[in-house]
PDB file of C-alpha atoms in Angstrom:
ATOM      1  CA  GLY E  14     -19.494  -0.216  -5.145  1.00 77.00           C
ATOM      2  CA  TRP E  15     -17.887   3.094  -5.105  1.00 84.00           C
ATOM      3  CA  ARG E  16     -19.043   6.744  -5.458  1.00 89.00           C
ATOM      4  CA  PHE E  17     -18.670   6.970  -9.372  1.00 91.00           C
ATOM      5  CA  ASP E  18     -19.497   3.520 -10.307  1.00 90.00           C
ATOM      6  CA  THR E  19     -22.797   4.247 -12.161  1.00 92.00           C
ATOM      7  CA  GLU E  20     -23.789   7.344 -14.321  1.00 92.00           C
ATOM      8  CA  GLU E  21     -26.534   8.291 -11.731  1.00 94.00           C
ATOM      9  CA  LYS E  22     -24.115   8.362  -9.018  1.00 93.00           C
ATOM     10  CA  ARG E  23     -21.318  10.191 -11.092  1.00 92.00           C
ATOM     11  CA  VAL E  24     -23.996  13.081 -11.903  1.00 94.00           C
ATOM     12  CA  SER E  25     -25.221  13.206  -8.296  1.00 95.00           C
ATOM     13  CA  MET E  26     -21.703  13.286  -6.846  1.00 93.00           C
ATOM     14  CA  THR E  27     -20.425  15.803  -9.230  1.00 94.00           C
ATOM     15  CA  ARG E  28     -23.505  18.238  -8.872  1.00 96.00           C
ATOM     16  CA  GLY E  29     -23.161  17.971  -5.174  1.00 95.00           C
ATOM     17  CA  HIS E  30     -19.210  18.943  -5.441  1.00 94.00           C
ATOM     18  CA  TYR E  31     -20.168  21.967  -7.618  1.00 95.00           C
ATOM     19  CA  ARG E  32     -23.022  22.976  -5.355  1.00 97.00           C
ATOM     20  CA  MET E  33     -20.609  23.056  -2.549  1.00 94.00           C
ATOM     21  CA  ILE E  34     -18.204  25.236  -4.448  1.00 93.00           C
ATOM     22  CA  SER E  35     -21.111  27.556  -5.473  1.00 96.00           C
ATOM     23  CA  GLY E  36     -22.050  27.862  -1.801  1.00 96.00           C
ATOM     24  CA  VAL E  37     -18.404  28.765  -0.968  1.00 94.00           C
ATOM     25  CA  ASP E  38     -18.400  31.530  -3.537  1.00 94.00           C
ATOM     26  CA  ARG E  39     -21.795  33.013  -2.272  1.00 97.00           C
ATOM     27  CA  ASN E  40     -20.349  33.117   1.375  1.00 96.00           C
ATOM     28  CA  LEU E  41     -16.948  34.713   0.333  1.00 95.00           C
ATOM     29  CA  GLY E  42     -19.247  37.301  -1.531  1.00 95.00           C
ATOM     30  CA  ARG E  43     -21.121  37.999   1.706  1.00 97.00           C
ATOM     31  CA  ILE E  44     -17.813  38.241   3.716  1.00 96.00           C
ATOM     32  CA  VAL E  45     -16.437  40.901   1.066  1.00 95.00           C
ATOM     33  CA  ALA E  46     -19.768  42.688   1.182  1.00 97.00           C
ATOM     34  CA  HIS E  47     -19.495  42.909   4.894  1.00 97.00           C
ATOM     35  CA  LEU E  48     -16.124  44.224   4.908  1.00 97.00           C
ATOM     36  CA  LYS E  49     -17.294  46.903   2.710  1.00 97.00           C
ATOM     37  CA  GLU E  50     -19.999  47.913   5.040  1.00 97.00           C
ATOM     38  CA  LEU E  51     -17.371  48.246   7.768  1.00 97.00           C
ATOM     39  CA  GLY E  52     -15.205  50.283   5.738  1.00 97.00           C
ATOM     40  CA  ARG E  53     -12.366  47.833   5.814  1.00 96.00           C
ATOM     41  CA  ALA E  54     -12.333  46.365   2.326  1.00 95.00           C
ATOM     42  CA  ASP E  55      -9.432  48.795   1.399  1.00 93.00           C
ATOM     43  CA  ASP E  56      -7.124  47.355   3.995  1.00 91.00           C
ATOM     44  CA  THR E  57      -8.346  43.740   4.237  1.00 94.00           C
ATOM     45  CA  VAL E  58      -6.372  40.954   2.310  1.00 94.00           C
ATOM     46  CA  VAL E  59      -8.517  38.050   1.158  1.00 94.00           C
ATOM     47  CA  LEU E  60      -6.967  34.596   0.327  1.00 94.00           C
ATOM     48  CA  LEU E  61      -8.869  31.671  -1.204  1.00 93.00           C
ATOM     49  CA  LEU E  62      -7.513  28.401  -1.382  1.00 92.00           C
ATOM     50  CA  GLY E  63      -8.176  24.725  -1.105  1.00 87.00           C
ATOM     51  CA  ASP E  64      -6.467  22.028   0.859  1.00 84.00           C
ATOM     52  CA  ASN E  65      -6.145  19.737  -2.193  1.00 88.00           C
ATOM     53  CA  GLY E  66      -7.341  18.760  -5.459  1.00 91.00           C
ATOM     54  CA  TYR E  67     -10.117  16.061  -5.950  1.00 92.00           C
ATOM     55  CA  PHE E  68     -10.867  13.316  -8.565  1.00 93.00           C
ATOM     56  CA  LEU E  69     -14.460  13.477  -9.890  1.00 92.00           C
ATOM     57  CA  GLY E  70     -14.308  10.079 -11.616  1.00 90.00           C
ATOM     58  CA  GLU E  71     -11.327  10.958 -13.877  1.00 91.00           C
ATOM     59  CA  ARG E  72      -9.121   7.886 -14.507  1.00 91.00           C
ATOM     60  CA  GLY E  73     -11.703   5.909 -12.736  1.00 88.00           C
ATOM     61  CA  LEU E  74     -10.679   7.469  -9.351  1.00 90.00           C
ATOM     62  CA  ALA E  75     -12.001   9.313  -6.404  1.00 90.00           C
ATOM     63  CA  GLY E  76     -10.492  11.198  -3.578  1.00 90.00           C
ATOM     64  CA  LYS E  77      -7.126  13.011  -3.823  1.00 91.00           C
ATOM     65  CA  TRP E  78      -4.251  10.669  -2.923  1.00 92.00           C
ATOM     66  CA  LEU E  79      -2.019  10.444  -6.101  1.00 95.00           C
ATOM     67  CA  ILE E  80       0.617  12.723  -7.739  1.00 96.00           C
ATOM     68  CA  TYR E  81      -1.575  13.394 -10.702  1.00 97.00           C
ATOM     69  CA  GLU E  82      -2.344  17.126 -11.416  1.00 96.00           C
ATOM     70  CA  GLU E  83      -6.087  16.613 -10.617  1.00 95.00           C
ATOM     71  CA  ALA E  84      -5.107  15.909  -6.936  1.00 95.00           C
ATOM     72  CA  ILE E  85      -2.234  18.193  -6.411  1.00 95.00           C
ATOM     73  CA  ARG E  86      -3.420  21.422  -7.901  1.00 93.00           C
ATOM     74  CA  VAL E  87      -5.583  23.847  -5.755  1.00 91.00           C
ATOM     75  CA  PRO E  88      -7.174  27.190  -6.277  1.00 90.00           C
ATOM     76  CA  LEU E  89      -5.166  30.047  -4.728  1.00 93.00           C
ATOM     77  CA  ILE E  90      -6.397  33.606  -5.278  1.00 93.00           C
ATOM     78  CA  VAL E  91      -4.973  36.521  -3.239  1.00 93.00           C
ATOM     79  CA  CYS E  92      -6.777  39.747  -3.253  1.00 92.00           C
ATOM     80  CA  ASP E  93      -4.627  42.525  -1.847  1.00 92.00           C
ATOM     81  CA  PRO E  94      -6.415  46.135  -2.218  1.00 92.00           C
ATOM     82  CA  ARG E  95      -3.112  47.656  -1.411  1.00 88.00           C
ATOM     83  CA  VAL E  96      -1.403  46.364  -4.646  1.00 87.00           C
ATOM     84  CA  PRO E  97      -0.816  48.865  -7.341  1.00 86.00           C
ATOM     85  CA  ALA E  98      -3.494  48.617 -10.238  1.00 86.00           C
ATOM     86  CA  ASP E  99      -1.169  47.599 -12.847  1.00 84.00           C
ATOM     87  CA  ALA E 100      -0.175  44.486 -10.866  1.00 82.00           C
ATOM     88  CA  ARG E 101      -3.691  43.177 -10.028  1.00 86.00           C
ATOM     89  CA  GLY E 102      -5.572  40.514 -12.030  1.00 88.00           C
ATOM     90  CA  LYS E 103      -2.332  38.576 -12.912  1.00 87.00           C
ATOM     91  CA  LEU E 104      -2.068  34.910 -13.194  1.00 89.00           C
ATOM     92  CA  VAL E 105       1.178  33.725 -11.763  1.00 88.00           C
ATOM     93  CA  ASP E 106       2.705  30.439 -13.111  1.00 87.00           C
ATOM     94  CA  ALA E 107       4.677  29.714 -10.084  1.00 90.00           C
ATOM     95  CA  MET E 108       4.730  26.714  -7.579  1.00 94.00           C
ATOM     96  CA  ALA E 109       3.036  27.940  -4.341  1.00 94.00           C
ATOM     97  CA  LEU E 110       2.542  25.384  -1.761  1.00 94.00           C
ATOM     98  CA  ASN E 111       0.180  25.233   1.381  1.00 93.00           C
ATOM     99  CA  ILE E 112       3.391  25.786   3.437  1.00 94.00           C
ATOM    100  CA  ASP E 113       3.725  29.077   1.925  1.00 95.00           C
ATOM    101  CA  ILE E 114       0.332  30.378   3.340  1.00 95.00           C
ATOM    102  CA  GLY E 115       1.814  30.953   6.895  1.00 95.00           C
ATOM    103  CA  PRO E 116       4.674  33.010   5.890  1.00 96.00           C
ATOM    104  CA  THR E 117       2.406  34.910   3.535  1.00 95.00           C
ATOM    105  CA  VAL E 118       0.023  35.873   6.268  1.00 95.00           C
ATOM    106  CA  LEU E 119       2.705  36.708   8.707  1.00 96.00           C
ATOM    107  CA  GLY E 120       4.419  38.819   6.089  1.00 93.00           C
ATOM    108  CA  LEU E 121       1.212  40.712   5.171  1.00 92.00           C
ATOM    109  CA  ALA E 122       0.603  41.439   8.809  1.00 92.00           C
ATOM    110  CA  GLY E 123       4.190  42.797   9.143  1.00 91.00           C
ATOM    111  CA  LEU E 124       5.405  40.084  11.298  1.00 94.00           C
ATOM    112  CA  GLU E 125       8.556  37.937  10.921  1.00 94.00           C
ATOM    113  CA  THR E 126       8.477  34.416   9.820  1.00 94.00           C
ATOM    114  CA  PRO E 127       9.813  32.001  12.348  1.00 95.00           C
ATOM    115  CA  ALA E 128      13.140  30.234  11.403  1.00 93.00           C
ATOM    116  CA  GLY E 129      11.483  26.809  11.528  1.00 92.00           C
ATOM    117  CA  TYR E 130       9.100  27.471   8.884  1.00 94.00           C
ATOM    118  CA  GLU E 131       9.694  25.673   5.548  1.00 91.00           C
ATOM    119  CA  GLY E 132       7.531  27.857   3.232  1.00 94.00           C
ATOM    120  CA  ARG E 133       8.101  31.244   1.786  1.00 93.00           C
ATOM    121  CA  SER E 134       6.036  34.256   1.653  1.00 93.00           C
ATOM    122  CA  LEU E 135       4.047  34.799  -1.550  1.00 93.00           C
ATOM    123  CA  GLU E 136       4.376  38.672  -1.187  1.00 91.00           C
ATOM    124  CA  PRO E 137       6.790  39.238  -3.973  1.00 89.00           C
ATOM    125  CA  TRP E 138       4.497  37.544  -6.433  1.00 89.00           C
ATOM    126  CA  LEU E 139       1.556  40.102  -5.540  1.00 87.00           C
ATOM    127  CA  THR E 140       3.788  42.977  -7.110  1.00 80.00           C
ATOM    128  CA  GLY E 141       5.782  40.974  -9.614  1.00 76.00           C
ATOM    129  CA  ARG E 142       9.047  41.123  -7.739  1.00 75.00           C
ATOM    130  CA  ALA E 143       9.784  37.547  -6.841  1.00 76.00           C
ATOM    131  CA  ASP E 144      13.541  36.504  -6.779  1.00 78.00           C
ATOM    132  CA  GLU E 145      14.510  32.966  -7.463  1.00 87.00           C
ATOM    133  CA  TRP E 146      11.866  30.627  -6.763  1.00 92.00           C
ATOM    134  CA  ARG E 147      11.322  26.650  -6.329  1.00 93.00           C
ATOM    135  CA  HIS E 148      11.373  24.705  -9.272  1.00 95.00           C
ATOM    136  CA  ASP E 149       9.984  21.414  -7.911  1.00 97.00           C
ATOM    137  CA  PHE E 150       8.471  20.133  -4.681  1.00 97.00           C
ATOM    138  CA  LEU E 151       7.937  16.633  -2.837  1.00 97.00           C
ATOM    139  CA  VAL E 152       4.706  14.996  -2.885  1.00 96.00           C
ATOM    140  CA  GLU E 153       3.983  12.202  -0.290  1.00 96.00           C
ATOM    141  CA  HIS E 154       1.363   9.786   0.763  1.00 95.00           C
ATOM    142  CA  HIS E 155       2.319   7.460   3.793  1.00 95.00           C
ATOM    143  CA  MET E 156      -1.287   6.678   5.165  1.00 94.00           C
ATOM    144  CA  ASP E 157      -2.057   3.074   5.975  1.00 94.00           C
ATOM    145  CA  ASN E 158      -4.722   2.125   3.617  1.00 90.00           C
ATOM    146  CA  GLU E 159      -4.869  -1.249   1.820  1.00 87.00           C
ATOM    147  CA  LEU E 160      -6.532   0.142  -0.989  1.00 86.00           C
ATOM    148  CA  ILE E 161      -4.057   3.184  -1.566  1.00 90.00           C
ATOM    149  CA  ALA E 162      -0.466   2.206  -2.017  1.00 93.00           C
ATOM    150  CA  LYS E 163       2.167   4.446  -0.191  1.00 96.00           C
ATOM    151  CA  HIS E 164       4.330   6.591  -2.436  1.00 97.00           C
ATOM    152  CA  ARG E 165       6.535   9.790  -2.616  1.00 97.00           C
ATOM    153  CA  GLY E 166       7.820  11.597  -5.552  1.00 98.00           C
ATOM    154  CA  VAL E 167       8.777  14.902  -7.065  1.00 98.00           C
ATOM    155  CA  ARG E 168       6.636  17.329  -9.322  1.00 98.00           C
ATOM    156  CA  GLY E 169       8.832  19.502 -11.180  1.00 98.00           C
ATOM    157  CA  GLU E 170       8.383  22.109 -13.790  1.00 96.00           C
ATOM    158  CA  ARG E 171       8.439  19.656 -16.513  1.00 97.00           C
ATOM    159  CA  TYR E 172       8.695  16.059 -15.134  1.00 98.00           C
ATOM    160  CA  VAL E 173       6.782  14.207 -12.571  1.00 98.00           C
ATOM    161  CA  TYR E 174       8.013  11.212 -10.735  1.00 98.00           C
ATOM    162  CA  SER E 175       6.456   8.987  -8.089  1.00 98.00           C
ATOM    163  CA  VAL E 176       7.537   5.609  -6.526  1.00 98.00           C
ATOM    164  CA  PHE E 177       5.434   3.168  -4.762  1.00 97.00           C
ATOM    165  CA  TYR E 178       8.158   2.154  -2.630  1.00 96.00           C
ATOM    166  CA  GLU E 179       6.422  -0.789  -0.670  1.00 95.00           C
ATOM    167  CA  GLN E 180       5.768  -2.715  -3.618  1.00 92.00           C
ATOM    168  CA  GLU E 181       8.296  -5.600  -4.555  1.00 92.00           C
ATOM    169  CA  PRO E 182       9.927  -4.441  -6.625  1.00 93.00           C
ATOM    170  CA  PRO E 183       9.182  -1.111  -6.169  1.00 95.00           C
ATOM    171  CA  PHE E 184       6.801   0.508  -9.160  1.00 97.00           C
ATOM    172  CA  GLU E 185       7.690   4.113 -10.526  1.00 98.00           C
ATOM    173  CA  TRP E 186       5.935   6.539 -12.593  1.00 97.00           C
ATOM    174  CA  LEU E 187       7.515   9.144 -14.783  1.00 98.00           C
ATOM    175  CA  PHE E 188       5.421  11.682 -16.897  1.00 98.00           C
ATOM    176  CA  ASP E 189       6.620  14.464 -19.245  1.00 98.00           C
ATOM    177  CA  LEU E 190       4.246  17.441 -18.797  1.00 98.00           C
ATOM    178  CA  GLU E 191       5.277  19.082 -21.968  1.00 97.00           C
ATOM    179  CA  SER E 192       4.648  16.199 -24.319  1.00 98.00           C
ATOM    180  CA  ASP E 193       2.117  14.425 -22.263  1.00 98.00           C
ATOM    181  CA  PRO E 194       0.125  17.044 -19.980  1.00 97.00           C
ATOM    182  CA  LEU E 195      -2.665  14.455 -19.256  1.00 96.00           C
ATOM    183  CA  GLU E 196       0.138  12.037 -17.595  1.00 98.00           C
ATOM    184  CA  LEU E 197      -1.042   9.026 -19.659  1.00 97.00           C
ATOM    185  CA  VAL E 198       2.394   7.743 -20.790  1.00 98.00           C
ATOM    186  CA  ASN E 199       4.529   6.180 -18.108  1.00 98.00           C
ATOM    187  CA  LEU E 200       8.200   6.667 -19.352  1.00 98.00           C
ATOM    188  CA  ALA E 201       9.907   4.922 -16.461  1.00 97.00           C
ATOM    189  CA  ALA E 202      10.672   1.924 -18.383  1.00 97.00           C
ATOM    190  CA  ASP E 203      11.854   3.585 -21.452  1.00 97.00           C
ATOM    191  CA  PRO E 204      15.628   3.442 -21.707  1.00 97.00           C
ATOM    192  CA  ALA E 205      15.891   6.998 -23.513  1.00 97.00           C
ATOM    193  CA  HIS E 206      14.723   8.457 -20.021  1.00 97.00           C
ATOM    194  CA  LYS E 207      17.095   6.598 -17.659  1.00 96.00           C
ATOM    195  CA  ASP E 208      19.105   9.506 -16.617  1.00 97.00           C
ATOM    196  CA  ARG E 209      16.172  11.604 -16.127  1.00 97.00           C
ATOM    197  CA  LEU E 210      14.776   8.719 -14.000  1.00 97.00           C
ATOM    198  CA  GLN E 211      17.707   8.430 -11.957  1.00 97.00           C
ATOM    199  CA  GLU E 212      18.031  12.251 -11.320  1.00 97.00           C
ATOM    200  CA  LEU E 213      14.495  12.305 -10.069  1.00 97.00           C
ATOM    201  CA  ARG E 214      15.058   9.307  -7.871  1.00 97.00           C
ATOM    202  CA  ASP E 215      17.876  11.128  -6.306  1.00 97.00           C
ATOM    203  CA  ARG E 216      15.935  14.512  -5.863  1.00 97.00           C
ATOM    204  CA  THR E 217      12.989  12.445  -4.231  1.00 97.00           C
ATOM    205  CA  ALA E 218      15.472  10.880  -1.702  1.00 97.00           C
ATOM    206  CA  ALA E 219      16.986  14.239  -0.900  1.00 96.00           C
ATOM    207  CA  LEU E 220      13.737  15.976  -0.568  1.00 96.00           C
ATOM    208  CA  SER E 221      12.144  13.279   1.711  1.00 96.00           C
ATOM    209  CA  GLY E 222      15.460  12.395   3.599  1.00 95.00           C
ATOM    210  CA  THR E 223      15.268   8.782   2.642  1.00 93.00           C
ATOM    211  CA  ALA E 224      17.398   6.424   0.618  1.00 91.00           C
ATOM    212  CA  PRO E 225      16.404   5.922  -3.088  1.00 87.00           C
ATOM    213  CA  ALA E 226      13.622   3.372  -3.204  1.00 89.00           C
ATOM    214  CA  VAL E 227      15.254   1.895  -6.280  1.00 89.00           C
ATOM    215  CA  PRO E 228      19.044   1.345  -5.726  1.00 81.00           C
ATOM    216  CA  ARG E 229      21.550   2.362  -8.405  1.00 78.00           C
TER     217      ARG E 229
END
């Protein structure tokens, strides 16, 4: 069996997951309270984020390995007490990645970001002064596991593409988040989307530095 194969196990695993999150919340509150006691709350930036999303039995899945939204979206909250009051409490719909955290922390500390870093500082978003930003990003899973097929793809602002490249022939996903936000309808075999499919094949190859898994 697996961790969500009975209702009893599903309830137990889900309760445990949310209990863990509640514990993180409580301890974050303790940290903030201690900063106030030390008189440092007004000059300390606090970042809260996760390393990956997690399936809680959705789609019959557990873990975090696929390009579905449940796995690739993570919380990111930045509290900077130096930000003007009218710029606080905003929800920013921008593609922030874990590779942005290093440049962000360095920037907030007044340090230069090394040239070899791939991410970008999120500082401009804190005050609403962001310049041109990314419109897509690469998602890869290359771990050797016979139960989880290797894949790579691109999550864009509207379309999501992934190819399971070791299968023969390679198997592809193409989802339209505008018309299908739950990613239930695979458009990869739909002739009406062949140009979009090819565009995302090429984009995946460019971002990953590999040849397209499906030849033209």
